[in-house]
Coordinates of C-alpha atoms and ligand atoms in Angstrom, one line a residue:
M1 CA 0.0 0.0 0.0
I2 CA 1.2 3.5 -0.7
L3 CA -0.1 6.6 1.2
V4 CA -0.8 9.7 -1.0
T5 CA -1.5 12.9 0.8
G6 CA -3.5 15.6 -1.0
G7 CA -4.7 13.1 -3.6
A8 CA -7.9 15.0 -4.1
G9 CA -6.0 18.1 -5.5
F10 CA -4.8 18.7 -9.0
I11 CA -1.5 16.8 -9.1
G12 CA -2.3 14.3 -6.4
A13 CA -5.5 13.2 -8.2
N14 CA -3.7 12.9 -11.5
F15 CA -1.0 10.9 -9.8
V16 CA -3.5 8.5 -8.1
L17 CA -5.3 7.9 -11.5
D18 CA -2.0 7.5 -13.3
W19 CA -0.5 5.2 -10.6
L20 CA -3.5 2.8 -10.7
A21 CA -3.7 2.9 -14.5
H22 CA -0.1 1.7 -14.5
G23 CA -0.9 -1.2 -12.3
G24 CA 0.6 0.3 -9.1
E25 CA -0.2 -1.3 -5.8
P26 CA -3.2 -0.1 -3.7
V27 CA -3.4 3.5 -2.6
V28 CA -4.8 5.2 0.4
N29 CA -5.5 8.9 -0.2
L30 CA -5.5 11.2 2.9
D31 CA -7.0 14.6 2.1
A32 CA -8.5 17.3 4.2
L33 CA -10.7 18.4 1.3
T34 CA -9.9 22.1 1.5
Y35 CA -11.3 24.4 -1.2
A36 CA -8.7 22.8 -3.6
G37 CA -9.6 19.2 -2.9
N38 CA -12.3 17.6 -5.0
L39 CA -13.4 14.0 -4.8
Q40 CA -14.9 14.3 -8.3
N41 CA -11.3 14.3 -9.6
L42 CA -11.2 10.6 -8.5
Q43 CA -14.5 9.6 -10.0
P44 CA -12.8 7.4 -12.7
I45 CA -11.6 5.1 -9.9
A46 CA -14.7 5.2 -7.7
G47 CA -15.4 1.5 -6.9
D48 CA -11.8 0.4 -7.7
G49 CA -10.9 -2.0 -4.9
R50 CA -7.3 -0.8 -4.9
Y51 CA -8.3 2.7 -3.8
R52 CA -9.4 4.0 -0.4
F53 CA -10.1 7.6 0.6
V54 CA -9.6 8.9 4.1
H55 CA -10.9 12.4 4.9
G56 CA -8.4 13.8 7.3
D57 CA -5.6 16.3 8.0
I58 CA -1.9 15.6 7.7
R59 CA -1.5 17.5 11.0
D60 CA -3.5 14.8 12.8
R61 CA -0.6 12.6 13.9
D62 CA -2.6 9.9 15.6
L63 CA -4.7 9.4 12.5
V64 CA -1.6 9.3 10.2
E65 CA 0.2 6.8 12.6
R66 CA -2.9 4.6 12.6
L67 CA -3.2 4.7 8.8
L68 CA 0.5 3.9 8.3
A69 CA 0.3 0.9 10.6
D70 CA -3.1 -0.5 9.6
Q71 CA -2.4 -0.2 5.9
A72 CA 1.2 -1.5 6.1
V73 CA 2.3 1.5 4.1
R74 CA 5.6 1.1 2.3
A75 CA 5.8 4.6 0.8
I76 CA 4.3 8.0 1.3
V77 CA 4.0 10.5 -1.6
H78 CA 3.4 13.8 0.0
F79 CA 1.4 16.3 -2.2
A80 CA -0.8 17.9 0.5
A81 CA -0.2 21.6 0.7
E82 CA -1.6 25.1 0.3
S83 CA -0.4 25.7 -3.2
H84 CA -1.6 29.1 -4.5
V85 CA 0.9 32.0 -4.3
D86 CA -1.8 34.7 -4.5
R87 CA -3.7 33.2 -1.6
S88 CA -0.4 33.0 0.4
I89 CA -0.1 36.8 -0.1
H90 CA -3.6 37.4 1.2
G91 CA -3.3 35.0 4.1
P92 CA -0.1 33.1 4.9
E93 CA -1.2 31.4 8.1
D94 CA -2.8 28.3 6.5
F95 CA 0.4 27.9 4.5
V96 CA 2.5 27.7 7.6
A97 CA 0.0 25.4 9.2
T98 CA -0.2 22.8 6.4
N99 CA 3.1 23.2 4.5
V100 CA 5.4 23.5 7.6
V101 CA 3.5 22.1 10.6
G102 CA 1.7 19.5 8.5
T103 CA 4.9 18.3 6.8
F104 CA 6.6 18.1 10.3
R105 CA 3.8 16.0 11.8
L106 CA 3.8 13.7 8.8
L107 CA 7.5 13.3 9.0
E108 CA 7.2 12.4 12.7
A109 CA 4.5 9.8 12.0
A110 CA 6.6 8.4 9.1
R111 CA 9.7 8.2 11.3
A112 CA 7.9 6.3 14.0
H113 CA 6.3 3.9 11.5
W114 CA 9.6 3.4 9.6
A115 CA 11.6 2.8 12.8
A116 CA 9.1 0.0 13.8
L117 CA 9.3 -1.8 10.5
P118 CA 11.3 -5.1 10.2
A119 CA 14.9 -4.4 9.0
A120 CA 14.2 -5.7 5.5
D121 CA 11.2 -3.3 5.0
R122 CA 13.1 -0.3 6.4
G123 CA 15.5 -0.1 3.5
A124 CA 12.6 -0.2 1.0
F125 CA 10.5 2.4 2.7
R126 CA 10.3 5.8 0.9
F127 CA 9.0 9.3 1.8
V128 CA 8.7 11.2 -1.5
H129 CA 8.3 14.9 -0.9
I130 CA 6.7 16.9 -3.7
S131 CA 8.1 20.4 -3.8
T132 CA 8.5 23.3 -6.2
D133 CA 11.1 25.3 -8.2
E134 CA 9.9 28.5 -6.4
V135 CA 12.2 27.6 -3.4
Y136 CA 15.2 28.7 -5.6
G137 CA 13.9 32.3 -6.1
S138 CA 13.9 34.2 -9.3
L139 CA 16.2 34.1 -12.4
G140 CA 17.5 36.9 -14.6
P141 CA 16.9 36.5 -18.4
A142 CA 20.4 35.1 -19.0
D143 CA 20.8 33.0 -15.9
P144 CA 21.3 29.3 -16.2
A145 CA 18.3 27.2 -15.2
F146 CA 17.9 25.9 -11.6
T147 CA 19.9 22.9 -10.7
E148 CA 19.5 20.9 -7.4
T149 CA 22.5 22.8 -5.9
N150 CA 21.0 26.3 -6.4
P151 CA 20.8 28.2 -3.1
Y152 CA 17.3 28.5 -1.6
Q153 CA 15.9 32.1 -2.0
P154 CA 12.1 31.8 -1.6
N155 CA 10.3 35.1 -2.3
S156 CA 6.7 34.5 -1.4
P157 CA 5.0 33.2 1.8
Y158 CA 4.1 30.1 -0.2
A159 CA 7.6 29.5 -1.4
A160 CA 9.0 30.2 2.1
T161 CA 6.8 27.5 3.6
K162 CA 7.7 25.0 0.9
A163 CA 11.4 25.8 1.5
A164 CA 10.9 25.2 5.2
S165 CA 9.3 21.8 4.5
D166 CA 12.1 20.8 2.1
H167 CA 14.6 21.6 4.9
L168 CA 12.7 19.5 7.4
V169 CA 12.6 16.6 5.0
R170 CA 16.3 16.9 4.4
G171 CA 17.0 17.1 8.2
Y172 CA 15.0 13.9 8.8
H173 CA 17.2 12.1 6.4
H174 CA 20.5 13.5 7.6
T175 CA 19.6 13.1 11.3
Y176 CA 17.4 10.0 11.5
G177 CA 18.2 8.3 8.2
L178 CA 14.6 8.4 7.1
P179 CA 14.7 7.4 3.4
V180 CA 13.3 10.6 1.8
V181 CA 13.5 11.8 -1.8
T182 CA 12.5 15.4 -2.7
T183 CA 11.4 16.5 -6.1
N184 CA 11.3 20.2 -7.1
C185 CA 9.2 20.8 -10.1
S186 CA 8.1 23.6 -12.3
N187 CA 4.6 24.9 -13.2
N188 CA 2.2 22.0 -13.9
Y189 CA -0.8 22.2 -16.2
G190 CA -3.4 19.7 -17.4
P191 CA -6.7 18.1 -16.4
Y192 CA -8.4 18.8 -13.0
Q193 CA -6.4 22.0 -12.2
F194 CA -8.4 24.4 -10.1
P195 CA -9.3 27.5 -12.2
E196 CA -7.5 30.0 -9.8
K197 CA -4.2 29.1 -11.6
L198 CA -3.3 30.9 -14.8
I199 CA -4.1 28.3 -17.5
P200 CA -7.5 27.0 -16.3
L201 CA -8.4 30.5 -15.2
V202 CA -7.8 31.9 -18.7
I203 CA -9.8 29.1 -20.3
H204 CA -12.7 29.6 -17.9
N205 CA -12.8 33.4 -18.2
A206 CA -12.4 33.3 -21.9
L207 CA -15.4 31.0 -22.4
A208 CA -17.4 33.1 -19.8
G209 CA -16.7 36.3 -21.7
K210 CA -14.7 37.7 -18.8
P211 CA -11.4 39.6 -18.8
L212 CA -8.2 37.5 -19.1
P213 CA -6.1 39.1 -16.3
I214 CA -2.4 39.5 -17.0
Y215 CA -0.3 40.6 -14.0
G216 CA 2.1 43.5 -14.7
D217 CA 3.7 43.4 -18.2
G218 CA 3.0 39.7 -18.7
R219 CA 6.7 39.0 -19.5
Q220 CA 7.3 36.7 -16.5
V221 CA 8.5 33.4 -17.5
R222 CA 7.5 29.9 -16.3
D223 CA 8.7 26.5 -17.3
W224 CA 5.5 24.5 -18.1
L225 CA 5.3 20.8 -17.3
Y226 CA 2.3 18.6 -18.4
V227 CA 1.0 17.0 -15.3
G228 CA 1.1 13.5 -16.9
D229 CA 4.8 13.9 -17.3
H230 CA 5.2 15.0 -13.7
C231 CA 3.3 11.8 -12.6
A232 CA 5.7 9.7 -14.7
A233 CA 8.7 11.4 -13.0
I234 CA 7.3 10.7 -9.6
R235 CA 6.6 7.0 -10.5
R236 CA 10.3 6.8 -11.6
V237 CA 11.5 8.5 -8.4
L238 CA 9.5 6.1 -6.3
E239 CA 11.0 3.2 -8.2
A240 CA 14.6 4.2 -8.4
G241 CA 15.2 7.5 -6.6
V242 CA 18.1 7.5 -4.2
P243 CA 17.3 8.3 -0.6
G244 CA 18.5 11.7 0.5
E245 CA 18.7 12.9 -3.1
V246 CA 16.8 15.8 -4.7
Y247 CA 15.5 15.7 -8.3
N248 CA 14.5 18.8 -10.3
V249 CA 11.6 18.1 -12.7
G250 CA 10.8 20.5 -15.6
G251 CA 9.0 20.6 -18.9
A252 CA 11.8 22.2 -20.9
S253 CA 9.1 24.7 -22.0
E254 CA 9.9 28.2 -20.9
M255 CA 7.2 30.7 -21.9
A256 CA 6.2 34.2 -21.0
N257 CA 2.8 34.5 -19.5
I258 CA 1.5 36.8 -22.3
D259 CA 2.6 34.1 -24.9
V260 CA 0.8 31.4 -22.9
V261 CA -2.4 33.5 -22.9
H262 CA -2.1 34.2 -26.7
T263 CA -1.6 30.5 -27.3
L264 CA -4.7 29.6 -25.3
C265 CA -6.7 32.3 -27.2
G266 CA -5.5 30.9 -30.5
I267 CA -6.6 27.3 -29.6
L268 CA -10.0 28.5 -28.3
D269 CA -10.5 30.6 -31.4
E270 CA -10.1 27.4 -33.4
L271 CA -11.9 24.9 -31.2
Q272 CA -14.7 27.0 -29.7
P273 CA -15.0 30.3 -31.6
R274 CA -16.7 33.3 -30.0
A275 CA -20.3 33.8 -31.1
D276 CA -19.4 37.3 -32.5
G277 CA -16.5 35.8 -34.6
R278 CA -13.9 38.0 -32.8
S279 CA -10.8 36.6 -31.1
Y280 CA -10.6 35.8 -27.4
R281 CA -7.5 38.0 -27.5
E282 CA -9.8 41.0 -27.2
Q283 CA -10.5 39.9 -23.6
I284 CA -6.8 40.2 -22.5
T285 CA -6.6 42.8 -19.7
F286 CA -3.4 44.0 -18.0
V287 CA -3.9 44.2 -14.2
K288 CA -1.9 45.2 -11.1
D289 CA 1.2 43.0 -10.7
R290 CA 1.5 40.4 -8.0
P291 CA 3.6 41.8 -5.1
G292 CA 7.1 40.4 -5.1
H293 CA 6.3 38.6 -8.4
D294 CA 9.2 36.3 -9.4
R295 CA 10.4 37.1 -12.9
R296 CA 11.6 33.8 -14.3
Y297 CA 11.7 30.1 -13.3
A298 CA 13.5 27.5 -15.4
I299 CA 14.5 23.9 -14.5
D300 CA 17.6 22.1 -15.4
A301 CA 16.3 18.5 -15.4
T302 CA 19.7 16.9 -16.4
K303 CA 20.0 14.9 -13.2
I304 CA 16.7 13.0 -13.4
A305 CA 17.2 12.5 -17.1
T306 CA 20.7 11.0 -16.8
T307 CA 20.3 9.1 -13.5
L308 CA 16.7 7.9 -13.8
G309 CA 16.0 8.2 -17.5
W310 CA 13.0 10.5 -17.2
R311 CA 12.2 13.1 -19.8
P312 CA 9.0 14.9 -20.5
A313 CA 7.0 13.3 -23.3
E314 CA 4.7 16.3 -24.0
T315 CA 5.8 19.5 -25.7
F316 CA 4.0 22.7 -24.6
A317 CA 2.2 22.7 -28.0
S318 CA 0.8 19.2 -27.6
G319 CA 0.1 19.4 -23.8
I320 CA -1.7 22.7 -24.0
R321 CA -4.0 21.5 -26.8
R322 CA -4.9 18.3 -24.8
T323 CA -5.5 20.5 -21.8
V324 CA -7.9 22.9 -23.6
R325 CA -9.8 20.0 -25.1
W326 CA -10.1 18.5 -21.6
Y327 CA -11.6 21.7 -20.2
L328 CA -14.0 22.0 -23.2
D329 CA -15.1 18.4 -22.6
H330 CA -15.5 18.8 -18.8
Q331 CA -17.5 22.0 -18.5
D332 CA -19.7 20.3 -15.8
W333 CA -16.6 19.8 -13.7
V334 CA -15.6 23.5 -14.2
A335 CA -19.2 24.6 -13.3
D336 CA -19.1 22.6 -10.1
V337 CA -15.7 23.9 -8.9
T338 CA -16.4 27.5 -9.8
S339 CA -19.6 27.8 -7.7
G340 CA -19.6 28.8 -4.1
S341 CA -16.4 30.0 -2.4
Y342 CA -14.5 30.3 -5.8
R343 CA -16.7 33.3 -6.6
D344 CA -15.7 35.0 -3.3
W345 CA -12.0 34.5 -4.0
M346 CA -12.3 35.9 -7.5
A347 CA -14.3 38.9 -6.3
K348 CA -11.8 39.6 -3.5
H349 CA -8.6 39.0 -5.5
Y350 CA -9.4 40.8 -8.7
A351 CA -11.5 43.5 -7.1
S352 CA -9.1 46.3 -8.0
Ligands
NAD401 P1 -3.7 21.7 -4.9 O1 -3.9 23.0 -4.2 O2 -4.5 21.5 -6.2 O3 -4.1 20.5 -4.0 C1 -3.7 20.4 -2.6 C2 -4.5 19.2 -2.0 O4 -4.0 19.1 -0.6 C3 -6.0 19.4 -1.9 O5 -6.6 18.3 -2.2 C4 -6.2 19.8 -0.4 O6 -7.5 19.4 0.0 C5 -5.1 19.0 0.3 N1 -4.7 19.5 1.6 C6 -4.5 20.8 1.9 N2 -4.2 21.0 3.2 C7 -4.2 19.7 3.7 C8 -4.0 19.2 5.0 N3 -3.7 20.0 6.0 N4 -4.2 17.8 5.2 C9 -4.5 17.0 4.2 N5 -4.8 17.5 2.9 C10 -4.6 18.8 2.7 O7 -2.2 21.5 -5.1 P2 -1.4 20.9 -6.4 O8 -1.3 22.0 -7.4 O9 -2.0 19.6 -6.8 O10 0.1 20.7 -5.8 C11 0.4 19.5 -5.1 C12 1.8 19.6 -4.6 O11 2.7 19.9 -5.6 C13 2.0 20.8 -3.6 O12 2.8 20.3 -2.5 C14 2.6 21.9 -4.4 O13 3.4 22.7 -3.5 C15 3.5 21.1 -5.3 N6 3.7 21.7 -6.6 C16 2.7 22.2 -7.4 C17 3.0 22.7 -8.6 C18 1.9 23.2 -9.6 O14 2.2 23.8 -10.6 N7 0.6 23.0 -9.2 C19 4.3 22.9 -9.1 C20 5.3 22.4 -8.2 C21 5.0 21.8 -7.0
DAU402 O1 6.6 27.1 -10.2 C1 5.8 26.1 -9.5 C2 4.6 26.7 -8.9 O2 3.7 27.0 -10.0 C3 3.9 25.9 -7.9 O3 4.8 25.7 -6.8 C4 2.7 26.5 -7.4 O4 2.0 25.7 -6.5 C5 1.8 26.8 -8.6 O5 0.6 27.5 -8.2 C6 2.5 27.6 -9.6 O6 2.8 29.0 -9.1 P1 2.7 30.3 -10.0 O7 2.5 31.4 -9.2 O8 3.8 30.3 -11.0 O9 1.3 29.9 -10.8 P2 0.0 30.7 -11.2 O10 -0.8 29.9 -12.2 O11 -0.6 31.3 -10.1 O12 0.7 31.9 -12.1 C7 1.5 31.6 -13.3 C8 2.0 32.9 -13.8 O13 0.9 33.7 -14.3 C9 2.6 33.8 -12.7 O14 3.7 34.5 -13.3 C10 1.5 34.8 -12.3 C11 0.7 34.9 -13.6 N1 -0.7 35.2 -13.4 C12 -1.4 34.4 -12.6 C13 -2.8 34.6 -12.4 C14 -3.6 33.7 -11.5 C15 -1.3 36.2 -14.1 O15 -0.7 37.0 -14.9 N2 -2.7 36.4 -14.0 C16 -3.4 35.7 -13.1 O16 -4.6 35.9 -13.0

């Protein structure tokens, strides 16, 4: 059995679906179902005997310890987090609570479980910590991409809490020998991403006839990774990643935000033209910049490519087209997740 935390969120749900589709062993998914968690994401495996959902918080150490023991867990894949930079700017406390305290409690439970395993199982146990390229800070236009040895320079409350969690994970390996592996990956996109993040937000707003908000000058660069490729990287890390090592995971697809939005508008113009025949580009609106906005992220994924043989299969051109098609085909899913508290967030964040 493997324990996935945050498996009802965007990447976690994609991972659980992908893992079981590849014949992986049974999964228990522990998720607190915050605004970002959605059990509909796991609808394709409802009724699959290899899957079990537990509604709970990673900070609940008793619950986690019981789960680890009862389910004879041999690996933890830790996705659960508060993940949205803009929300961390409005209210950082939940980020400290889940990303720092939550990861700490999970590590404590994992350490107790691992220490009690028979010696033969201890060596095979893994704690895979899913982290982000944002811990490395911001790059200049000509800087080389982030490698695993870049210094940590987190610039947002979100990035700072993820950096703290990475340090805790590292410390548990160095001090206690817990077999951890950390992955730091770039911006994911694909099915089931909550429409507060750039790509699904733009698709949703475009179809709804709303403005497509671009922060600042729109020239900030992100390295876009199709979520299916990320899932494949995690499977590979779980299989062959070396305890104590860090692996950067990226899509080799650097794009400026404004170019991403133009690409989305072009695909939508083709697949779902506006009723008035004009381009969705007319909805592009430049808005106030994000405070402390990092200018550029880029991942050097040489290490995972050369040591574990992982490379992204999707280009941005192929992945973004698949993604737009998925959103067009799943408007019911979008309608469900954009009701209720989503509207409050949009009203508050984009008010000015
Ligand atoms: P998400 O916000 O879509 O999902 C997070 C999930 O964690 C939700 O299901 C939520 O209910 C759950 N959760 C939150 N707090 C919890 C708690 N205290 N206990 C149990 N469950 C809790 O996030 P995502 O985009 O899928 O990101 C997953 C992980 O990958 C995060 O750790 C994030 O930092 C990391 N990451 C994300 C990206 C990206 O582009 N989305 C890139 C790099 C790294
Ligand atoms: O780099 C990895 C990170 O990618 C992850 O660790 C985070 O969990 C994930 O949310 C993502 O962070 P970003 O801040 O890069 O993603 P977001 O989709 O929020 O924004 C992408 C870029 O688009 C960023 O430069 C901000 C900009 N943006 C975003 C929104 C929501 C806009 O211009 N307008 C918007 O309305």
